[in-house]
PDB file of C-alpha atoms in Angstrom:
ATOM      1  CA  GLN S   1      -0.537   0.167  -0.107  1.00  0.00           C
ATOM      2  CA  VAL S   2       1.421   3.383  -0.969  1.00  0.00           C
ATOM      3  CA  GLN S   3       1.788   6.010   2.327  1.00  0.00           C
ATOM      4  CA  LEU S   4       2.412   9.628   1.805  1.00  0.00           C
ATOM      5  CA  ALA S   5       4.155  11.965   4.208  1.00  0.00           C
ATOM      6  CA  GLU S   6       3.414  15.869   4.563  1.00  0.00           C
ATOM      7  CA  SER S   7       6.090  18.360   5.936  1.00  0.00           C
ATOM      8  CA  GLY S   8       6.738  22.295   5.615  1.00  0.00           C
ATOM      9  CA  GLY S   9       3.349  22.757   7.262  1.00  0.00           C
ATOM     10  CA  GLY S  10       3.719  26.053  10.066  1.00  0.00           C
ATOM     11  CA  LEU S  11       2.859  29.161  11.332  1.00  0.00           C
ATOM     12  CA  VAL S  12       3.146  32.215   9.238  1.00  0.00           C
ATOM     13  CA  LYS S  13       2.036  35.768   8.894  1.00  0.00           C
ATOM     14  CA  ALA S  14       0.161  36.988   6.261  1.00  0.00           C
ATOM     15  CA  GLY S  15       2.174  37.539   2.854  1.00  0.00           C
ATOM     16  CA  GLY S  16       4.675  35.067   3.814  1.00  0.00           C
ATOM     17  CA  SER S  17       5.397  31.706   1.662  1.00  0.00           C
ATOM     18  CA  LEU S  18       5.522  28.000   2.939  1.00  0.00           C
ATOM     19  CA  ARG S  19       6.527  25.130   0.921  1.00  0.00           C
ATOM     20  CA  LEU S  20       4.795  21.875   1.936  1.00  0.00           C
ATOM     21  CA  SER S  21       6.580  18.398   0.563  1.00  0.00           C
ATOM     22  CA  CYS S  22       5.262  15.141  -0.090  1.00  0.00           C
ATOM     23  CA  ALA S  23       6.972  11.853   0.394  1.00  0.00           C
ATOM     24  CA  ALA S  24       5.963   8.520  -0.689  1.00  0.00           C
ATOM     25  CA  THR S  25       7.358   5.676   1.886  1.00  0.00           C
ATOM     26  CA  ARG S  26       8.514   3.734  -0.787  1.00  0.00           C
ATOM     27  CA  SER S  27       9.128   4.455  -4.733  1.00  0.00           C
ATOM     28  CA  ILE S  28       6.093   4.969  -6.550  1.00  0.00           C
ATOM     29  CA  PHE S  29       6.369   4.118 -10.322  1.00  0.00           C
ATOM     30  CA  SER S  30       3.527   5.359 -11.812  1.00  0.00           C
ATOM     31  CA  TYR S  31       0.597   7.574 -11.451  1.00  0.00           C
ATOM     32  CA  ASN S  32      -1.606   9.386 -13.239  1.00  0.00           C
ATOM     33  CA  ALA S  33      -1.664  12.940 -10.636  1.00  0.00           C
ATOM     34  CA  MET S  34      -0.269  14.083  -7.799  1.00  0.00           C
ATOM     35  CA  GLY S  35      -0.940  17.550  -5.302  1.00  0.00           C
ATOM     36  CA  TRP S  36      -2.621  18.958  -3.039  1.00  0.00           C
ATOM     37  CA  TYR S  37      -5.906  19.479  -1.365  1.00  0.00           C
ATOM     38  CA  ARG S  38      -6.805  21.365   1.595  1.00  0.00           C
ATOM     39  CA  ARG S  39      -9.694  22.008   4.103  1.00  0.00           C
ATOM     40  CA  ALA S  40     -10.945  24.616   6.080  1.00  0.00           C
ATOM     41  CA  PRO S  41     -12.263  25.380   9.357  1.00  0.00           C
ATOM     42  CA  GLY S  42     -16.449  25.047   8.801  1.00  0.00           C
ATOM     43  CA  LYS S  43     -15.290  24.192   4.723  1.00  0.00           C
ATOM     44  CA  GLN S  44     -15.538  21.280   2.825  1.00  0.00           C
ATOM     45  CA  ARG S  45     -12.415  19.620   1.828  1.00  0.00           C
ATOM     46  CA  GLU S  46     -10.949  21.798  -1.826  1.00  0.00           C
ATOM     47  CA  LEU S  47      -8.927  21.033  -4.615  1.00  0.00           C
ATOM     48  CA  VAL S  48      -5.951  23.009  -4.719  1.00  0.00           C
ATOM     49  CA  ALA S  49      -3.079  22.311  -6.945  1.00  0.00           C
ATOM     50  CA  LEU S  50      -2.736  18.964  -9.014  1.00  0.00           C
ATOM     51  CA  ILE S  51      -0.247  18.136 -11.234  1.00  0.00           C
ATOM     52  CA  SER S  52      -0.176  15.029 -13.782  1.00  0.00           C
ATOM     53  CA  SER S  53       2.361  12.504 -15.227  1.00  0.00           C
ATOM     54  CA  GLY S  54       2.774  14.598 -17.989  1.00  0.00           C
ATOM     55  CA  ASP S  55       2.791  17.804 -16.710  1.00  0.00           C
ATOM     56  CA  SER S  56      -0.554  19.278 -16.999  1.00  0.00           C
ATOM     57  CA  THR S  57      -1.358  21.300 -14.224  1.00  0.00           C
ATOM     58  CA  ASN S  58      -4.385  22.514 -12.500  1.00  0.00           C
ATOM     59  CA  TYR S  59      -4.827  25.163  -9.772  1.00  0.00           C
ATOM     60  CA  ALA S  60      -8.006  26.794  -7.565  1.00  0.00           C
ATOM     61  CA  ASP S  61      -8.840  29.753  -9.359  1.00  0.00           C
ATOM     62  CA  SER S  62      -7.859  31.491  -4.957  1.00  0.00           C
ATOM     63  CA  VAL S  63      -4.914  30.377  -5.078  1.00  0.00           C
ATOM     64  CA  LYS S  64      -3.668  30.444  -9.416  1.00  0.00           C
ATOM     65  CA  GLY S  65      -0.305  32.937  -9.199  1.00  0.00           C
ATOM     66  CA  ARG S  66       0.185  32.698  -5.567  1.00  0.00           C
ATOM     67  CA  PHE S  67       0.900  28.555  -5.860  1.00  0.00           C
ATOM     68  CA  THR S  68       3.537  26.496  -7.706  1.00  0.00           C
ATOM     69  CA  VAL S  69       3.279  22.513  -8.003  1.00  0.00           C
ATOM     70  CA  ALA S  70       5.819  20.590  -8.417  1.00  0.00           C
ATOM     71  CA  ARG S  71       6.848  17.405  -8.984  1.00  0.00           C
ATOM     72  CA  ASP S  72      10.491  15.473  -8.490  1.00  0.00           C
ATOM     73  CA  ASN S  73       9.784  12.111 -10.013  1.00  0.00           C
ATOM     74  CA  VAL S  74      12.978  10.188  -8.702  1.00  0.00           C
ATOM     75  CA  LYS S  75      12.819  11.255  -5.400  1.00  0.00           C
ATOM     76  CA  ASN S  76       8.947  10.261  -5.761  1.00  0.00           C
ATOM     77  CA  THR S  77       7.976  13.542  -3.553  1.00  0.00           C
ATOM     78  CA  VAL S  78       5.935  16.236  -4.656  1.00  0.00           C
ATOM     79  CA  TYR S  79       6.111  19.641  -3.277  1.00  0.00           C
ATOM     80  CA  LEU S  80       3.512  22.916  -3.171  1.00  0.00           C
ATOM     81  CA  GLN S  81       5.686  26.703  -2.734  1.00  0.00           C
ATOM     82  CA  MET S  82       2.520  28.573  -1.820  1.00  0.00           C
ATOM     83  CA  ASN S  83       3.527  32.466  -1.452  1.00  0.00           C
ATOM     84  CA  SER S  84       1.945  35.285  -0.635  1.00  0.00           C
ATOM     85  CA  LEU S  85       0.043  33.533   1.854  1.00  0.00           C
ATOM     86  CA  LYS S  86      -3.590  34.784   3.150  1.00  0.00           C
ATOM     87  CA  PRO S  87      -5.540  34.215   6.716  1.00  0.00           C
ATOM     88  CA  GLU S  88      -7.621  32.642   3.687  1.00  0.00           C
ATOM     89  CA  ASP S  89      -5.192  30.035   3.011  1.00  0.00           C
ATOM     90  CA  THR S  90      -5.078  28.146   6.973  1.00  0.00           C
ATOM     91  CA  ALA S  91      -5.785  24.988   6.182  1.00  0.00           C
ATOM     92  CA  VAL S  92      -5.156  21.527   6.901  1.00  0.00           C
ATOM     93  CA  TYR S  93      -3.545  20.264   4.071  1.00  0.00           C
ATOM     94  CA  TYR S  94      -3.269  16.809   2.180  1.00  0.00           C
ATOM     95  CA  CYS S  95      -0.893  15.259   0.085  1.00  0.00           C
ATOM     96  CA  ASN S  96      -2.835  13.448  -2.738  1.00  0.00           C
ATOM     97  CA  VAL S  97      -2.347  10.672  -5.733  1.00  0.00           C
ATOM     98  CA  LYS S  98      -3.693   9.228  -7.863  1.00  0.00           C
ATOM     99  CA  ILE S  99      -3.083   5.863  -9.352  1.00  0.00           C
ATOM    100  CA  GLY S 100      -3.841   3.107 -11.334  1.00  0.00           C
ATOM    101  CA  PRO S 101      -6.201   2.907 -14.563  1.00  0.00           C
ATOM    102  CA  TRP S 102      -9.198   4.621 -12.388  1.00  0.00           C
ATOM    103  CA  SER S 103      -7.275   7.476 -10.445  1.00  0.00           C
ATOM    104  CA  THR S 104      -7.523   5.269  -7.121  1.00  0.00           C
ATOM    105  CA  ASP S 105      -7.004   8.135  -4.346  1.00  0.00           C
ATOM    106  CA  TYR S 106      -3.938   8.001  -1.966  1.00  0.00           C
ATOM    107  CA  TRP S 107      -3.937  10.117   0.967  1.00  0.00           C
ATOM    108  CA  GLY S 108      -1.193  11.975   4.030  1.00  0.00           C
ATOM    109  CA  PRO S 109      -2.416  12.604   7.195  1.00  0.00           C
ATOM    110  CA  GLY S 110      -2.683  15.903   6.521  1.00  0.00           C
ATOM    111  CA  THR S 111       0.531  19.036   7.486  1.00  0.00           C
ATOM    112  CA  GLN S 112      -1.569  22.543   9.455  1.00  0.00           C
ATOM    113  CA  VAL S 113      -0.864  25.694   7.578  1.00  0.00           C
ATOM    114  CA  THR S 114      -1.924  28.661   9.237  1.00  0.00           C
ATOM    115  CA  VAL S 115      -1.782  32.130   8.474  1.00  0.00           C
ATOM    116  CA  SER S 116      -1.948  35.110  10.934  1.00  0.00           C
ATOM    117  CA  SER S 117      -3.308  38.491   9.596  1.00  0.00           C
TER     118      SER S 117
END
Protein backbone atom coordinates (compact mmCIF):
# COMPACT_ATOMS: atom_id res chain seq x y z
CA GLN A 1 0.00 0.00 0.00
CA VAL A 2 1.21 3.52 -0.81
CA GLN A 3 1.93 5.67 2.22
CA LEU A 4 2.40 9.43 2.02
CA ALA A 5 3.96 11.86 4.47
CA GLU A 6 3.63 15.65 4.32
CA SER A 7 6.04 18.16 5.81
CA GLY A 8 6.63 21.90 5.76
CA GLY A 9 3.50 23.23 7.40
CA GLY A 10 3.62 25.85 10.09
CA LEU A 11 2.63 29.32 11.23
CA VAL A 12 3.38 32.32 9.03
CA LYS A 13 2.26 35.92 8.69
CA ALA A 14 0.18 37.16 5.81
CA GLY A 15 2.37 37.77 2.78
CA GLY A 16 4.83 35.08 3.79
CA SER A 17 5.76 31.84 2.07
CA LEU A 18 5.87 28.14 2.82
CA ARG A 19 6.98 25.11 0.86
CA LEU A 20 5.14 21.86 1.48
CA SER A 21 6.63 18.50 0.58
CA CYS A 22 5.03 15.10 0.22
CA ALA A 23 7.08 11.94 -0.19
CA ALA A 24 6.03 8.35 -0.62
CA THR A 25 7.49 5.97 1.92
CA ARG A 26 8.30 3.68 -0.99
CA SER A 27 8.82 4.41 -4.67
CA ILE A 28 5.83 5.11 -6.88
CA PHE A 29 6.80 4.12 -10.40
CA SER A 30 3.59 5.12 -12.13
CA TYR A 31 0.86 7.62 -11.29
CA ASN A 32 -1.83 9.67 -13.00
CA ALA A 33 -1.59 12.81 -10.91
CA MET A 34 -0.11 14.11 -7.67
CA GLY A 35 -0.98 17.20 -5.73
CA TRP A 36 -2.71 18.88 -2.86
CA TYR A 37 -6.10 19.39 -1.29
CA ARG A 38 -7.00 21.40 1.79
CA ARG A 39 -9.74 21.66 4.36
CA ALA A 40 -10.29 24.92 6.20
CA PRO A 41 -12.28 25.12 9.45
CA GLY A 42 -15.99 24.98 8.70
CA LYS A 43 -15.44 24.31 5.00
CA GLN A 44 -15.37 21.30 2.68
CA ARG A 45 -12.17 19.77 1.42
CA GLU A 46 -11.17 21.46 -1.83
CA LEU A 47 -8.65 20.95 -4.60
CA VAL A 48 -5.62 23.23 -4.36
CA ALA A 49 -3.29 22.03 -7.11
CA LEU A 50 -2.55 18.90 -9.14
CA ILE A 51 0.16 17.94 -11.60
CA SER A 52 -0.30 15.06 -14.01
CA SER A 53 2.29 12.57 -15.20
CA GLY A 54 2.33 14.58 -18.44
CA ASP A 55 3.16 17.80 -16.55
CA SER A 56 -0.19 19.47 -17.00
CA THR A 57 -1.37 21.39 -13.94
CA ASN A 58 -4.58 22.74 -12.55
CA TYR A 59 -5.14 25.09 -9.64
CA ALA A 60 -7.98 26.41 -7.59
CA ASP A 61 -8.89 29.90 -8.76
CA SER A 62 -8.15 31.25 -5.30
CA VAL A 63 -4.47 30.24 -5.47
CA LYS A 64 -3.59 30.86 -9.13
CA GLY A 65 -0.56 33.10 -9.44
CA ARG A 66 0.43 32.51 -5.82
CA PHE A 67 0.95 28.73 -5.52
CA THR A 68 3.06 26.44 -7.68
CA VAL A 69 2.93 22.64 -7.71
CA ALA A 70 5.99 20.68 -8.83
CA ARG A 71 7.36 17.18 -8.59
CA ASP A 72 10.60 15.27 -8.44
CA ASN A 73 10.10 11.90 -10.09
CA VAL A 74 13.42 10.55 -8.86
CA LYS A 75 12.47 11.26 -5.25
CA ASN A 76 8.77 10.43 -5.72
CA THR A 77 7.99 13.75 -4.11
CA VAL A 78 5.48 16.48 -4.86
CA TYR A 79 5.89 20.06 -3.66
CA LEU A 80 3.63 23.02 -3.14
CA GLN A 81 5.33 26.40 -3.11
CA MET A 82 2.97 28.87 -1.45
CA ASN A 83 3.70 32.58 -1.81
CA SER A 84 1.77 35.69 -0.78
CA LEU A 85 -0.13 33.69 1.80
CA LYS A 86 -3.44 34.98 3.08
CA PRO A 87 -5.35 34.21 6.28
CA GLU A 88 -7.96 32.40 4.19
CA ASP A 89 -5.26 29.91 3.17
CA THR A 90 -5.32 28.59 6.73
CA ALA A 91 -6.21 24.90 6.51
CA VAL A 92 -5.00 21.37 6.85
CA TYR A 93 -3.25 20.49 3.60
CA TYR A 94 -3.41 16.91 2.34
CA CYS A 95 -1.12 15.24 -0.16
CA ASN A 96 -2.93 13.22 -2.82
CA VAL A 97 -1.76 10.69 -5.39
CA LYS A 98 -3.98 9.15 -8.06
CA ILE A 99 -2.79 5.76 -9.29
CA GLY A 100 -3.96 3.13 -11.73
CA PRO A 101 -6.61 2.83 -14.41
CA TRP A 102 -9.31 4.22 -12.11
CA SER A 103 -7.12 6.91 -10.53
CA THR A 104 -7.38 5.38 -7.08
CA ASP A 105 -6.83 8.02 -4.40
CA TYR A 106 -4.14 7.79 -1.74
CA TRP A 107 -3.94 10.39 1.01
CA GLY A 108 -1.40 11.69 3.46
CA PRO A 109 -2.34 12.45 7.08
CA GLY A 110 -2.25 16.21 6.53
CA THR A 111 -0.14 19.13 7.68
CA GLN A 112 -1.43 22.31 9.31
CA VAL A 113 -0.85 25.68 7.67
CA THR A 114 -1.85 28.73 9.68
CA VAL A 115 -1.59 32.26 8.29
CA SER A 116 -2.04 35.17 10.68
CA SER A 117 -3.14 38.64 9.67
